[in-house]
């Protein structure tokens, strides 16, 4: 019986809490996170507002909860946008090899040359800031990551005996890739997805902080940090709470990824 690793348990618990808060915020929050109340601005922690209010009188806890939904939603969309074409390209390159493999990999190098932040700036210049542009920028950067991971894993699997048996049975490259290669890469891709998910949360927060991502009045951890940067001396909690949310969510996903890696490949956990 496989023992549940502390990293997997802690990562699953931490990530589960943030996912639960995000889902709950879609149905209920203590207050409307977009409602302004100048009279109630900068209230301290109390019975009515568990984490106080910001400079516009908005409830901080409600904003954190809805910000979780925003950050996780953007991150999930960006990872899916990068994973689907990235995995397809990786499988295609490994199956075809030769000049097709070279074209796919050199195309990935070109995408790698443009970081997500630079792509977001270009998209913002052309179409204006917004969560959709953040998703596109982060997702495009994820495509070569998944393509490289998929290709590397697929190249190790193609010489295996069961793949040769499938080819002898008359299966074409596409069918072999979908029925035999992809299922055996599921573990590695799952671990990579958790890593990219964590990076996407950081990227979304950074873009929102710079004003290139999620726009007001939709709450976002990055926007909360940007709004609080001039109030750190007066109300440090306004910056501490969203900062902790970003740190803990990323740590939880990293723990989850490490736990999944050790569970799926016990040799790595033993340092073999």
GROMACS .gro file of C-alpha atoms in nm:
model
  272
    1UNK     CA    1   0.000   0.000   0.000
    2UNK     CA    2   0.143   0.337  -0.105
    3UNK     CA    3   0.188   0.579   0.182
    4UNK     CA    4   0.053   0.928   0.127
    5UNK     CA    5   0.346   1.168   0.135
    6UNK     CA    6   0.333   1.479   0.356
    7UNK     CA    7   0.393   1.700   0.051
    8UNK     CA    8   0.097   1.549  -0.132
    9UNK     CA    9  -0.131   1.576   0.171
   10UNK     CA   10  -0.030   1.932   0.256
   11UNK     CA   11  -0.037   2.044  -0.105
   12UNK     CA   12  -0.374   1.884  -0.166
   13UNK     CA   13  -0.517   2.043   0.149
   14UNK     CA   14  -0.381   2.391   0.072
   15UNK     CA   15  -0.488   2.382  -0.291
   16UNK     CA   16  -0.826   2.239  -0.194
   17UNK     CA   17  -0.891   2.525   0.046
   18UNK     CA   18  -0.824   2.786  -0.222
   19UNK     CA   19  -1.036   2.602  -0.477
   20UNK     CA   20  -1.320   2.573  -0.224
   21UNK     CA   21  -1.300   2.946  -0.143
   22UNK     CA   22  -1.300   3.031  -0.513
   23UNK     CA   23  -1.607   2.816  -0.581
   24UNK     CA   24  -1.783   2.947  -0.270
   25UNK     CA   25  -1.720   3.308  -0.378
   26UNK     CA   26  -1.918   3.248  -0.695
   27UNK     CA   27  -2.224   3.175  -0.482
   28UNK     CA   28  -2.166   3.374  -0.163
   29UNK     CA   29  -1.931   3.629  -0.006
   30UNK     CA   30  -1.978   3.814   0.325
   31UNK     CA   31  -2.026   4.139   0.130
   32UNK     CA   32  -2.040   4.244  -0.231
   33UNK     CA   33  -1.667   4.269  -0.318
   34UNK     CA   34  -1.736   4.554  -0.561
   35UNK     CA   35  -1.954   4.764  -0.329
   36UNK     CA   36  -1.796   5.094  -0.223
   37UNK     CA   37  -1.850   5.257   0.115
   38UNK     CA   38  -1.650   5.573   0.175
   39UNK     CA   39  -1.789   5.598   0.528
   40UNK     CA   40  -1.657   5.251   0.608
   41UNK     CA   41  -1.312   5.290   0.452
   42UNK     CA   42  -1.002   5.144   0.621
   43UNK     CA   43  -1.191   4.979   0.903
   44UNK     CA   44  -0.978   4.747   1.122
   45UNK     CA   45  -1.036   4.378   1.177
   46UNK     CA   46  -1.365   4.328   1.359
   47UNK     CA   47  -1.685   4.131   1.390
   48UNK     CA   48  -1.844   4.294   1.087
   49UNK     CA   49  -1.533   4.278   0.867
   50UNK     CA   50  -1.306   3.991   0.962
   51UNK     CA   51  -1.009   4.131   0.765
   52UNK     CA   52  -1.117   4.494   0.765
   53UNK     CA   53  -1.195   4.714   0.466
   54UNK     CA   54  -0.978   4.884   0.205
   55UNK     CA   55  -0.941   5.251   0.114
   56UNK     CA   56  -1.272   5.241  -0.075
   57UNK     CA   57  -1.466   5.063   0.198
   58UNK     CA   58  -1.473   4.723   0.025
   59UNK     CA   59  -1.463   4.414   0.245
   60UNK     CA   60  -1.114   4.262   0.220
   61UNK     CA   61  -1.222   3.903   0.290
   62UNK     CA   62  -1.485   3.918   0.017
   63UNK     CA   63  -1.229   4.058  -0.227
   64UNK     CA   64  -0.980   3.784  -0.139
   65UNK     CA   65  -1.242   3.515  -0.196
   66UNK     CA   66  -1.352   3.658  -0.531
   67UNK     CA   67  -0.988   3.726  -0.619
   68UNK     CA   68  -0.920   3.355  -0.571
   69UNK     CA   69  -1.186   3.276  -0.830
   70UNK     CA   70  -1.034   3.530  -1.070
   71UNK     CA   71  -0.673   3.416  -1.027
   72UNK     CA   72  -0.753   3.044  -1.036
   73UNK     CA   73  -0.990   3.089  -1.328
   74UNK     CA   74  -0.732   3.273  -1.536
   75UNK     CA   75  -0.464   3.019  -1.440
   76UNK     CA   76  -0.680   2.719  -1.533
   77UNK     CA   77  -0.779   2.871  -1.868
   78UNK     CA   78  -0.416   2.962  -1.945
   79UNK     CA   79  -0.288   2.613  -1.860
   80UNK     CA   80  -0.558   2.445  -2.068
   81UNK     CA   81  -0.489   2.684  -2.356
   82UNK     CA   82  -0.121   2.592  -2.342
   83UNK     CA   83  -0.160   2.221  -2.268
   84UNK     CA   84  -0.398   2.118  -2.547
   85UNK     CA   85  -0.195   2.246  -2.846
   86UNK     CA   86   0.135   2.185  -2.666
   87UNK     CA   87   0.062   1.816  -2.604
   88UNK     CA   88  -0.065   1.775  -2.961
   89UNK     CA   89   0.250   1.934  -3.104
   90UNK     CA   90   0.475   1.723  -2.881
   91UNK     CA   91   0.303   1.400  -2.984
   92UNK     CA   92   0.311   1.500  -3.351
   93UNK     CA   93   0.682   1.592  -3.341
   94UNK     CA   94   0.781   1.267  -3.166
   95UNK     CA   95   0.575   1.057  -3.407
   96UNK     CA   96   0.699   1.222  -3.727
   97UNK     CA   97   1.054   1.323  -3.628
   98UNK     CA   98   1.288   1.445  -3.900
   99UNK     CA   99   1.227   1.791  -4.046
  100UNK     CA  100   0.878   1.812  -3.894
  101UNK     CA  101   1.027   1.763  -3.548
  102UNK     CA  102   1.283   2.036  -3.621
  103UNK     CA  103   1.017   2.283  -3.736
  104UNK     CA  104   0.803   2.223  -3.426
  105UNK     CA  105   1.096   2.257  -3.187
  106UNK     CA  106   1.236   2.569  -3.354
  107UNK     CA  107   0.889   2.719  -3.344
  108UNK     CA  108   0.882   2.650  -2.971
  109UNK     CA  109   1.215   2.829  -2.937
  110UNK     CA  110   1.066   3.135  -3.106
  111UNK     CA  111   0.773   3.139  -2.861
  112UNK     CA  112   1.015   3.098  -2.568
  113UNK     CA  113   1.194   3.413  -2.684
  114UNK     CA  114   0.886   3.621  -2.594
  115UNK     CA  115   0.803   3.604  -2.220
  116UNK     CA  116   0.441   3.616  -2.108
  117UNK     CA  117   0.481   3.972  -1.981
  118UNK     CA  118   0.609   4.097  -2.317
  119UNK     CA  119   0.329   3.916  -2.502
  120UNK     CA  120   0.078   4.072  -2.264
  121UNK     CA  121   0.218   4.418  -2.334
  122UNK     CA  122   0.186   4.357  -2.708
  123UNK     CA  123  -0.171   4.230  -2.674
  124UNK     CA  124  -0.262   4.520  -2.446
  125UNK     CA  125  -0.126   4.767  -2.697
  126UNK     CA  126  -0.332   4.610  -2.973
  127UNK     CA  127  -0.656   4.516  -2.794
  128UNK     CA  128  -0.645   4.684  -2.452
  129UNK     CA  129  -0.589   4.537  -2.105
  130UNK     CA  130  -0.807   4.260  -1.966
  131UNK     CA  131  -0.822   3.909  -1.822
  132UNK     CA  132  -0.865   3.756  -2.169
  133UNK     CA  133  -0.536   3.903  -2.288
  134UNK     CA  134  -0.366   3.771  -1.973
  135UNK     CA  135  -0.502   3.424  -2.050
  136UNK     CA  136  -0.376   3.443  -2.409
  137UNK     CA  137  -0.031   3.568  -2.305
  138UNK     CA  138   0.022   3.306  -2.034
  139UNK     CA  139  -0.133   3.030  -2.246
  140UNK     CA  140   0.091   3.099  -2.545
  141UNK     CA  141   0.395   3.080  -2.320
  142UNK     CA  142   0.276   2.741  -2.187
  143UNK     CA  143   0.250   2.581  -2.532
  144UNK     CA  144   0.624   2.513  -2.583
  145UNK     CA  145   0.657   2.393  -2.222
  146UNK     CA  146   0.401   2.116  -2.270
  147UNK     CA  147   0.530   2.044  -2.622
  148UNK     CA  148   0.883   1.981  -2.493
  149UNK     CA  149   0.771   1.765  -2.201
  150UNK     CA  150   0.540   1.560  -2.424
  151UNK     CA  151   0.798   1.516  -2.698
  152UNK     CA  152   1.072   1.410  -2.456
  153UNK     CA  153   0.846   1.153  -2.291
  154UNK     CA  154   0.710   1.024  -2.621
  155UNK     CA  155   1.057   0.974  -2.767
  156UNK     CA  156   1.142   0.747  -2.473
  157UNK     CA  157   0.827   0.542  -2.530
  158UNK     CA  158   0.837   0.491  -2.906
  159UNK     CA  159   1.114   0.222  -2.897
  160UNK     CA  160   0.925   0.014  -2.635
  161UNK     CA  161   0.812  -0.338  -2.723
  162UNK     CA  162   0.440  -0.271  -2.684
  163UNK     CA  163   0.466   0.022  -2.927
  164UNK     CA  164   0.642  -0.203  -3.180
  165UNK     CA  165   0.367  -0.461  -3.128
  166UNK     CA  166   0.103  -0.197  -3.196
  167UNK     CA  167   0.278  -0.100  -3.519
  168UNK     CA  168   0.294  -0.463  -3.627
  169UNK     CA  169  -0.080  -0.485  -3.557
  170UNK     CA  170  -0.133  -0.216  -3.820
  171UNK     CA  171  -0.201   0.088  -3.603
  172UNK     CA  172  -0.092   0.420  -3.749
  173UNK     CA  173   0.110   0.686  -3.568
  174UNK     CA  174  -0.195   0.889  -3.467
  175UNK     CA  175  -0.372   0.593  -3.310
  176UNK     CA  176  -0.057   0.478  -3.130
  177UNK     CA  177   0.001   0.830  -2.995
  178UNK     CA  178  -0.353   0.856  -2.860
  179UNK     CA  179  -0.400   0.501  -2.733
  180UNK     CA  180  -0.052   0.413  -2.603
  181UNK     CA  181   0.179   0.714  -2.581
  182UNK     CA  182  -0.050   0.976  -2.428
  183UNK     CA  183  -0.192   0.755  -2.147
  184UNK     CA  184   0.162   0.667  -2.036
  185UNK     CA  185   0.254   1.036  -2.022
  186UNK     CA  186  -0.042   1.127  -1.804
  187UNK     CA  187   0.157   1.133  -1.480
  188UNK     CA  188   0.437   1.351  -1.611
  189UNK     CA  189   0.191   1.590  -1.775
  190UNK     CA  190  -0.013   1.613  -1.456
  191UNK     CA  191   0.295   1.710  -1.256
  192UNK     CA  192   0.393   1.964  -1.520
  193UNK     CA  193   0.041   2.107  -1.518
  194UNK     CA  194   0.058   2.176  -1.143
  195UNK     CA  195   0.389   2.356  -1.193
  196UNK     CA  196   0.251   2.566  -1.479
  197UNK     CA  197  -0.064   2.633  -1.278
  198UNK     CA  198   0.145   2.783  -0.997
  199UNK     CA  199   0.346   2.992  -1.243
  200UNK     CA  200   0.024   3.109  -1.410
  201UNK     CA  201  -0.109   3.239  -1.077
  202UNK     CA  202   0.210   3.440  -1.026
  203UNK     CA  203   0.196   3.567  -1.386
  204UNK     CA  204  -0.170   3.666  -1.356
  205UNK     CA  205  -0.102   3.852  -1.033
  206UNK     CA  206   0.196   4.029  -1.189
  207UNK     CA  207  -0.002   4.134  -1.497
  208UNK     CA  208  -0.293   4.256  -1.284
  209UNK     CA  209  -0.048   4.446  -1.063
  210UNK     CA  210   0.091   4.623  -1.371
  211UNK     CA  211  -0.259   4.701  -1.495
  212UNK     CA  212  -0.233   4.464  -1.794
  213UNK     CA  213  -0.454   4.184  -1.662
  214UNK     CA  214  -0.780   4.176  -1.471
  215UNK     CA  215  -0.945   4.517  -1.461
  216UNK     CA  216  -1.160   4.685  -1.195
  217UNK     CA  217  -1.416   4.633  -1.058
  218UNK     CA  218  -1.341   4.258  -1.081
  219UNK     CA  219  -1.127   4.171  -0.775
  220UNK     CA  220  -0.782   4.021  -0.827
  221UNK     CA  221  -0.496   3.952  -0.590
  222UNK     CA  222  -0.260   4.145  -0.816
  223UNK     CA  223  -0.490   4.447  -0.829
  224UNK     CA  224  -0.528   4.438  -0.452
  225UNK     CA  225  -0.150   4.455  -0.420
  226UNK     CA  226  -0.133   4.744  -0.665
  227UNK     CA  227  -0.404   4.938  -0.481
  228UNK     CA  228  -0.237   4.879  -0.144
  229UNK     CA  229   0.118   4.981  -0.238
  230UNK     CA  230   0.070   5.341  -0.122
  231UNK     CA  231  -0.102   5.238   0.202
  232UNK     CA  232   0.149   4.996   0.351
  233UNK     CA  233   0.232   5.229   0.641
  234UNK     CA  234  -0.132   5.308   0.718
  235UNK     CA  235  -0.289   4.965   0.657
  236UNK     CA  236  -0.022   4.698   0.592
  237UNK     CA  237  -0.281   4.421   0.593
  238UNK     CA  238  -0.414   4.538   0.258
  239UNK     CA  239  -0.086   4.422   0.101
  240UNK     CA  240  -0.012   4.134   0.336
  241UNK     CA  241  -0.336   3.941   0.281
  242UNK     CA  242  -0.327   3.917  -0.102
  243UNK     CA  243   0.048   3.861  -0.089
  244UNK     CA  244  -0.001   3.567   0.147
  245UNK     CA  245  -0.277   3.434  -0.077
  246UNK     CA  246  -0.042   3.427  -0.377
  247UNK     CA  247   0.243   3.272  -0.177
  248UNK     CA  248   0.031   3.002  -0.010
  249UNK     CA  249  -0.151   2.906  -0.330
  250UNK     CA  250   0.177   2.870  -0.520
  251UNK     CA  251   0.338   2.678  -0.234
  252UNK     CA  252   0.038   2.446  -0.217
  253UNK     CA  253   0.055   2.372  -0.587
  254UNK     CA  254   0.430   2.310  -0.570
  255UNK     CA  255   0.382   2.072  -0.277
  256UNK     CA  256   0.105   1.901  -0.469
  257UNK     CA  257   0.326   1.863  -0.776
  258UNK     CA  258   0.615   1.723  -0.572
  259UNK     CA  259   0.382   1.481  -0.397
  260UNK     CA  260   0.234   1.362  -0.726
  261UNK     CA  261   0.581   1.319  -0.872
  262UNK     CA  262   0.693   1.105  -0.579
  263UNK     CA  263   0.371   0.905  -0.588
  264UNK     CA  264   0.385   0.837  -0.961
  265UNK     CA  265   0.760   0.762  -0.961
  266UNK     CA  266   0.876   0.633  -0.618
  267UNK     CA  267   1.236   0.617  -0.741
  268UNK     CA  268   1.251   0.998  -0.742
  269UNK     CA  269   1.140   1.010  -0.379
  270UNK     CA  270   1.427   0.776  -0.284
  271UNK     CA  271   1.678   0.972  -0.489
  272UNK     CA  272   1.744   0.683  -0.728
   0.00000   0.00000   0.00000
